[in-house]
Short mmCIF file of C-alpha atoms and ligand atoms in Angstrom, two decimals:
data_model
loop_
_atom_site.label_atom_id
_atom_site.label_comp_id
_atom_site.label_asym_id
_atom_site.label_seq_id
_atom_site.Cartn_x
_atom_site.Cartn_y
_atom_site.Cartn_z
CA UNK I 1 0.74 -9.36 -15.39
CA UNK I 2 -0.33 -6.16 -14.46
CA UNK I 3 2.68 -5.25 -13.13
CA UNK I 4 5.93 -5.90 -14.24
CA UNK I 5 9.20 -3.66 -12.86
CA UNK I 6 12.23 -4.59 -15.55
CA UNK I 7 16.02 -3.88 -13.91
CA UNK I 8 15.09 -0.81 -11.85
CA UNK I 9 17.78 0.96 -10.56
CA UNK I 10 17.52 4.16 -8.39
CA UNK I 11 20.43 5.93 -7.26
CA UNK I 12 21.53 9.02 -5.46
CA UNK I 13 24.54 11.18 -6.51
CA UNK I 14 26.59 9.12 -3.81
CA UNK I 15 25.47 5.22 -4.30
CA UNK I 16 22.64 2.86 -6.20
CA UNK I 17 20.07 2.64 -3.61
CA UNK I 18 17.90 0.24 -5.34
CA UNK I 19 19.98 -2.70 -7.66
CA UNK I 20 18.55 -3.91 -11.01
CA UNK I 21 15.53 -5.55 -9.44
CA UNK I 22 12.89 -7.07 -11.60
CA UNK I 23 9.31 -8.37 -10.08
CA UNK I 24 5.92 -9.04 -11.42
CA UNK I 25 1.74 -8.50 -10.08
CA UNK I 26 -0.51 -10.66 -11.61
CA UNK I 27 -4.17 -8.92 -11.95
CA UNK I 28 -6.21 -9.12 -8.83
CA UNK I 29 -3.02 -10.31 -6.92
CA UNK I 30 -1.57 -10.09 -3.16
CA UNK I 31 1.94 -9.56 -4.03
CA UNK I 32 4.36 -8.81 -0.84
CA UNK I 33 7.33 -7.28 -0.80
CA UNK I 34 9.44 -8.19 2.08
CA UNK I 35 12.66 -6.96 3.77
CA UNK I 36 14.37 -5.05 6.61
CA UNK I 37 14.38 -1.52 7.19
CA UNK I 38 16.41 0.82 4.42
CA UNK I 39 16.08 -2.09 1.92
CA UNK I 40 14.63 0.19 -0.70
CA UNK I 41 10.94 -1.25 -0.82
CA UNK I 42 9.70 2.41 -0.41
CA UNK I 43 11.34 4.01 -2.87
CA UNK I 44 10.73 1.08 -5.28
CA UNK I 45 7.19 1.86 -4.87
CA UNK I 46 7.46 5.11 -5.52
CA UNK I 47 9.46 4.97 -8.51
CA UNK I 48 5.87 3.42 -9.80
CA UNK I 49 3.73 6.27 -8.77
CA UNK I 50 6.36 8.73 -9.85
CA UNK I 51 6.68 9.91 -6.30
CA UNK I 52 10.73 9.11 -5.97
CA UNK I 53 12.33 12.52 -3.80
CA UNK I 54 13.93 14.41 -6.68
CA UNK I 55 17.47 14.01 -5.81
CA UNK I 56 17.05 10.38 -7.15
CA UNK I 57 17.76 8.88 -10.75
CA UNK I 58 15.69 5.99 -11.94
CA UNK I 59 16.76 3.49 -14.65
CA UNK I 60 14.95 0.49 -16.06
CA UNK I 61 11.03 -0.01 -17.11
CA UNK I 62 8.20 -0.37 -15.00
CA UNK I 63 5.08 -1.80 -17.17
CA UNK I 64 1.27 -0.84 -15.65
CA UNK I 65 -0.87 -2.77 -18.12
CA UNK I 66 1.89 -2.51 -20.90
CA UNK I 67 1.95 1.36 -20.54
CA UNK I 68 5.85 2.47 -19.66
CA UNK I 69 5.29 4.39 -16.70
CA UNK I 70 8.66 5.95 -16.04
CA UNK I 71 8.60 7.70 -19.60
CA UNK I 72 5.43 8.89 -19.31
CA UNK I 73 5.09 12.94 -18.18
CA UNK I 74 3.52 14.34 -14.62
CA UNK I 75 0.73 15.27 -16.64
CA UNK I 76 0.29 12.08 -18.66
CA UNK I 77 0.74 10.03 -15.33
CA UNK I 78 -2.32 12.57 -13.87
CA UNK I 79 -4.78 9.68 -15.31
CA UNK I 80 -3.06 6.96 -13.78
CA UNK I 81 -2.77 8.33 -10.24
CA UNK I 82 -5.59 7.56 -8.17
CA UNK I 83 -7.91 6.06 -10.95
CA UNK I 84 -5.33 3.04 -11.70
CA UNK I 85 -3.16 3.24 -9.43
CA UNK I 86 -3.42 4.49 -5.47
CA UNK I 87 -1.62 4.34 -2.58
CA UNK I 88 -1.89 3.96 1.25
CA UNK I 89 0.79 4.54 3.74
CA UNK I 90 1.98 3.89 7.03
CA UNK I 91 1.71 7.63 7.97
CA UNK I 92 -2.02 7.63 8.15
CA UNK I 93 -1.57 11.19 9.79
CA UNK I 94 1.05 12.80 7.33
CA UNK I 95 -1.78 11.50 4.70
CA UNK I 96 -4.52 13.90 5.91
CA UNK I 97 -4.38 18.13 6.31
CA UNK I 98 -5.07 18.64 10.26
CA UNK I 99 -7.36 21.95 9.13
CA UNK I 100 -9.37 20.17 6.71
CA UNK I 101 -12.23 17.82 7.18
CA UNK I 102 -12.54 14.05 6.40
CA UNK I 103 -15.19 15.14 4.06
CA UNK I 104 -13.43 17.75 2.10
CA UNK I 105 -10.51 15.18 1.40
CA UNK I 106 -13.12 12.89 0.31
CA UNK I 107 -14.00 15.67 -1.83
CA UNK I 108 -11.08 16.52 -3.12
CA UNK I 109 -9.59 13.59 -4.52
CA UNK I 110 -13.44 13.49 -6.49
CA UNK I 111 -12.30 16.58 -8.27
CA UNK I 112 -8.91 15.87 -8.63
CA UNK I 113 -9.20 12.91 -10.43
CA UNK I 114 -12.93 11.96 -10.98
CA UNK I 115 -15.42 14.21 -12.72
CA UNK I 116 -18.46 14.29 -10.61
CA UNK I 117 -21.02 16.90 -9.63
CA UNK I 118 -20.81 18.60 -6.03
CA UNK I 119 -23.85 16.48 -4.95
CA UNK I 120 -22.59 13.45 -6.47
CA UNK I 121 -19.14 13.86 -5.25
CA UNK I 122 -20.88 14.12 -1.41
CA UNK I 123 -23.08 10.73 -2.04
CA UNK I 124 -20.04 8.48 -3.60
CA UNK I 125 -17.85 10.07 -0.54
CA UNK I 126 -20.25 9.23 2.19
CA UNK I 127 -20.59 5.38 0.08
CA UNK I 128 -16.87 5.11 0.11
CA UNK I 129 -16.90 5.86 3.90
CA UNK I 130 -19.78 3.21 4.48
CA UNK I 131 -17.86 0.67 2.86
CA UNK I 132 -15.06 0.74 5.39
CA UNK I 133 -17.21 0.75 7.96
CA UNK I 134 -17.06 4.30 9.26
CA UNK I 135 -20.10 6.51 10.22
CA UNK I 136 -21.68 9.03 7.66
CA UNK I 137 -20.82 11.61 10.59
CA UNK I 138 -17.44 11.17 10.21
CA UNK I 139 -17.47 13.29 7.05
CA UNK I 140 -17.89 16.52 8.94
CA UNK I 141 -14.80 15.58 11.26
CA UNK I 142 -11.17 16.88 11.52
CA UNK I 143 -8.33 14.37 11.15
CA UNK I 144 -7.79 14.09 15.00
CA UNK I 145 -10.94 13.52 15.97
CA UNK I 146 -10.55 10.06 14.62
CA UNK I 147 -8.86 6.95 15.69
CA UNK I 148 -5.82 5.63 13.87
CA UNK I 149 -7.60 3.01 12.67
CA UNK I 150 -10.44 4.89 11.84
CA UNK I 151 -7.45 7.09 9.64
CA UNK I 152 -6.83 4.13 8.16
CA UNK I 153 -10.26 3.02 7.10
CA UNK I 154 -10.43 6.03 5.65
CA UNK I 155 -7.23 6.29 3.85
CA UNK I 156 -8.42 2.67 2.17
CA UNK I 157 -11.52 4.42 1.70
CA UNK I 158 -10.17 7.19 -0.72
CA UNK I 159 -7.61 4.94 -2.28
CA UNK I 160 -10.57 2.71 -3.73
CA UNK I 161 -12.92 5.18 -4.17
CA UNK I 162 -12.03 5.15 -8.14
CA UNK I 163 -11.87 1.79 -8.52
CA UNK I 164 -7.64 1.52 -9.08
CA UNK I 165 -6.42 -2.00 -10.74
CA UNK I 166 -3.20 -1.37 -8.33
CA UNK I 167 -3.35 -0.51 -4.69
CA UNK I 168 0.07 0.00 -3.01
CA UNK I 169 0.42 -0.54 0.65
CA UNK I 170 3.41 0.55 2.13
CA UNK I 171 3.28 -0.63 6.02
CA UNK I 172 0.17 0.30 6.32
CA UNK I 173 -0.34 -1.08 10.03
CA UNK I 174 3.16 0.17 11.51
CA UNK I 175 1.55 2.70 13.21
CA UNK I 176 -1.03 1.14 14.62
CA UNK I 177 -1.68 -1.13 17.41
CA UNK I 178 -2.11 -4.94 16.06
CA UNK I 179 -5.69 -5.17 16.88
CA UNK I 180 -6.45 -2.27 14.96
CA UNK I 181 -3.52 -3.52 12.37
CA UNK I 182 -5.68 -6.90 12.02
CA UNK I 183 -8.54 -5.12 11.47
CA UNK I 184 -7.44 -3.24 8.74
CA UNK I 185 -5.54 -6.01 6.61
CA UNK I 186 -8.78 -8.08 7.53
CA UNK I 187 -10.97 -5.13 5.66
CA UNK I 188 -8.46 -4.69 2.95
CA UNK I 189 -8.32 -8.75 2.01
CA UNK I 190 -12.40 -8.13 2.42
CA UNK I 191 -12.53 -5.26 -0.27
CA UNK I 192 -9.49 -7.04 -2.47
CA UNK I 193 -12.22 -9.32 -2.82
CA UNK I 194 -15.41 -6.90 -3.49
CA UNK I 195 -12.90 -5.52 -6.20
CA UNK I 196 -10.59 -7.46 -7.34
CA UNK I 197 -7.54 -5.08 -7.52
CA UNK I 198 -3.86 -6.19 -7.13
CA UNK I 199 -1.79 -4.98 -3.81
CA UNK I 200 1.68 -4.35 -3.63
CA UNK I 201 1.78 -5.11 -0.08
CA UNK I 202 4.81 -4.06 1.45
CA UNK I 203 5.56 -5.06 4.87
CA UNK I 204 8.33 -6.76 7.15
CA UNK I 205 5.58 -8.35 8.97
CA UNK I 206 5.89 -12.36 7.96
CA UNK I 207 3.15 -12.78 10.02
CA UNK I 208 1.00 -10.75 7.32
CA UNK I 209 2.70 -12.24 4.28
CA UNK I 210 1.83 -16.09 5.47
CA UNK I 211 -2.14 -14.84 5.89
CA UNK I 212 -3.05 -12.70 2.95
CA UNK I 213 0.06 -12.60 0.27
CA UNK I 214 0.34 -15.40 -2.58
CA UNK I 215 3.44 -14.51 -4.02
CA UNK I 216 6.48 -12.36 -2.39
CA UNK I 217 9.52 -10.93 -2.86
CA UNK I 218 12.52 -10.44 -0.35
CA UNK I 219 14.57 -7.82 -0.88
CA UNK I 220 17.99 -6.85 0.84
CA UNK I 221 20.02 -3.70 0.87
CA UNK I 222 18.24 -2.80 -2.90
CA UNK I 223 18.36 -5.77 -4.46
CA UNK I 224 15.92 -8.76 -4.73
CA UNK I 225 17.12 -12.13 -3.09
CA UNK I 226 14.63 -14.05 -3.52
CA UNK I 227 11.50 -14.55 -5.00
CA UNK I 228 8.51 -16.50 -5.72
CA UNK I 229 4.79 -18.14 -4.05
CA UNK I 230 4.26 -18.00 -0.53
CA UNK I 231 4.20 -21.88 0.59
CA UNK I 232 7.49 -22.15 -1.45
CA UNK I 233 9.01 -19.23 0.22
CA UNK I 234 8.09 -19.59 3.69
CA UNK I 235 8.05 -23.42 3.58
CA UNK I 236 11.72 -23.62 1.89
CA UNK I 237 13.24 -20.58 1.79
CA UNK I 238 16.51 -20.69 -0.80
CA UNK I 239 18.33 -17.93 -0.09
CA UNK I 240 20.17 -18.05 3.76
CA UNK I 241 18.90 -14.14 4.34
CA UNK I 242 15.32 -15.16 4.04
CA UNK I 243 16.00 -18.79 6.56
CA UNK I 244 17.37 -15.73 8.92
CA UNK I 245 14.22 -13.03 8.73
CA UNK I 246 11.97 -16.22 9.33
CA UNK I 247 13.66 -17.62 11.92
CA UNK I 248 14.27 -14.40 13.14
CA UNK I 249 10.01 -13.55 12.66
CA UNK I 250 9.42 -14.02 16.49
CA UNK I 251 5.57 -15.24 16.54
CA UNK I 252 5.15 -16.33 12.87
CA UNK I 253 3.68 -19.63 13.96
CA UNK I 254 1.31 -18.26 16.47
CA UNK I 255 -0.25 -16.38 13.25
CA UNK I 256 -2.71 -13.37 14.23
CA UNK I 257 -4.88 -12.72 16.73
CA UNK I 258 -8.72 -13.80 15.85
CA UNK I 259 -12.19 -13.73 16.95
CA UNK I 260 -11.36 -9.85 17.32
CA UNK I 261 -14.68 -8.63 16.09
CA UNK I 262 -15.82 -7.96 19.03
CA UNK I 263 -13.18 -5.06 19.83
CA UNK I 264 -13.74 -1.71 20.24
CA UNK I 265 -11.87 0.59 17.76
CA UNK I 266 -11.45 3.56 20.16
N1 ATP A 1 15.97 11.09 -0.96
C1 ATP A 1 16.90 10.22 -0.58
N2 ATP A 1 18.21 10.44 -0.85
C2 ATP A 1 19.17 9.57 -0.50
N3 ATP A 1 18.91 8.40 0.14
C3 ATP A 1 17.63 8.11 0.43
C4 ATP A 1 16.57 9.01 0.09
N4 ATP A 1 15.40 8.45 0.50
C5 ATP A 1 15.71 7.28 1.08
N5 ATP A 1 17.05 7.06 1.03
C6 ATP A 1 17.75 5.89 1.55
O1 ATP A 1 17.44 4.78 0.73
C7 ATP A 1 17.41 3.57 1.49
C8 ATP A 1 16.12 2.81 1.20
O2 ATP A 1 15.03 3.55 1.74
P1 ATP A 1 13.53 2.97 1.74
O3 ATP A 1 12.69 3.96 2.47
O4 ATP A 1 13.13 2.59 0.37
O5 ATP A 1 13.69 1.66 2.61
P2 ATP A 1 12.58 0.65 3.13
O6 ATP A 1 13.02 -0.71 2.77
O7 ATP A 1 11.25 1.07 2.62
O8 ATP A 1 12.68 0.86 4.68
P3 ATP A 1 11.56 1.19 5.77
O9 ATP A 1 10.90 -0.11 6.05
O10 ATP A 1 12.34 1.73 6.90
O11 ATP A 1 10.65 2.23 5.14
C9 ATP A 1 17.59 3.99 2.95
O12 ATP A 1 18.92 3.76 3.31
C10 ATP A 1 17.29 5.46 2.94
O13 ATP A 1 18.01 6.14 3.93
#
């Protein structure tokens, strides 16, 4: 596993937000992590990256690769971030500085956490936009000059650019409409594949979980009902909370739309 959360508990100074939930990623895995909204997926992937809001307490383990992540310090964690593990969001905006170009966050997450030249730094950017797709000239835009999806490409672009083991996706196509959704899980399952990292896909979307996840988790008001492979789960769900967010899942058997390569982004 390359992954493995032990009893992880985050609270507030009021109440336990997340409950003593334990899950595993295998290596090069689609793991999804399902539930309604305020269920605590967020925060639990946060607590990985070190990212939880201040006001909250975490308690338990949380194993990248058998490294302890939660004991480790902000500056030990610095060579984790980004080079092992990376995230994308749903808030492809709130993820890029209006004022700055696509380019110069390309360029900044290089120096950050990589150690290239100037030069170098420009030529691997300019790859990592090719590889999504996107137009070299798109390295000399500004954030709102770009589509959402094109945001998104990009945000996928940067989070692979080093090569992480773990990619976490949190709702990553909430804000977008579900052509442009589709065609960003269907690039993300395409570059799972070129590099074979694990995603901690987080989604209410069941739609998504029955096309690209192999294992899942449900989670409910912080704590984890039920877990375990996809077929299994979606097939003959145990728990009487998951029956009811399938059943409730209003198109799950229509599956996605396809044959959407032909669609214009913009
Ligand atoms: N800093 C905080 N202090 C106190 N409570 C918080 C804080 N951040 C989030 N919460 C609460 O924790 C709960 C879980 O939030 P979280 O964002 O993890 O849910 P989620 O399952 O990811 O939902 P969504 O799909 O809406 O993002 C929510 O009730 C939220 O209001």
């Amino acid at each position: 596993m390359i992954l493995s959360i032990e009893q992880v508990s985050i609270s507030s100074s009021k109440k336990k937000i997340v409950d003593n939930v334990s899950l595993s990623v295998g290596e090069g895995e689609w793991f999804a992590l399902v539930g309604q909204s305020g269920s605590g997926k967020s925060l639990l992937s946060q607590a990985i990256g070190q990212m939880l809001p201040a006001n909250l307490k975490v308690e338990g383990k949380i194993y990248f690769k058998g490294l302890e992540l939660l004991s480790l310090t902000k500056k030990q964690f610095q060579s984790i971030r980004g080079k092992k593990v990376a995230y994308i969001f749903q808030d492809y905006q709130g993820s890029f500085t209006p004022f700055r170009t696509i380019g110069q966050h390309f360029d900044e997450y290089h120096r950050t956490h990589g150690e290239l030249d100037a030069k170098s730094r420009r030529l691997e950017s300019i790859h990592a936009l090719e590889s999504v797709g996107l137009d070299e000239n798109l390295y000399d835009k500004y954030p709102f000059q770009l589509s959402g999806g094109q945001l998104q490409r990009a945000s996928i672009a940067i989070a692979l650019m080093l090569s992480p083991d773990l990619l976490i996706a949190d709702e990553i196509t909430t804000a977008l409409d579900s052509v442009s959704g589709h065609r960003i899980l269907e690039l993300l399952a395409k570059k799972q594949r070129e590099t074979g990292c694990a995603i901690l896909f987080i989604t209410h979307d069941w739609r998504h979980v029955r096309r690209y996840a192999s294992r899942l988790a449900v989670m409910r008001e912080g704590e984890i009902v039920e877990s375990g492979g996809k077929h299994r789960i979606l097939d003959h769900p145990k728990h009487e909370y998951t029956k009811r967010l399938i059943e409730a899942a209003p198109i799950l058997d229509q599956g996605l739309p396809s044959g959407l390569e032909e669609v214009e982004e913009r």
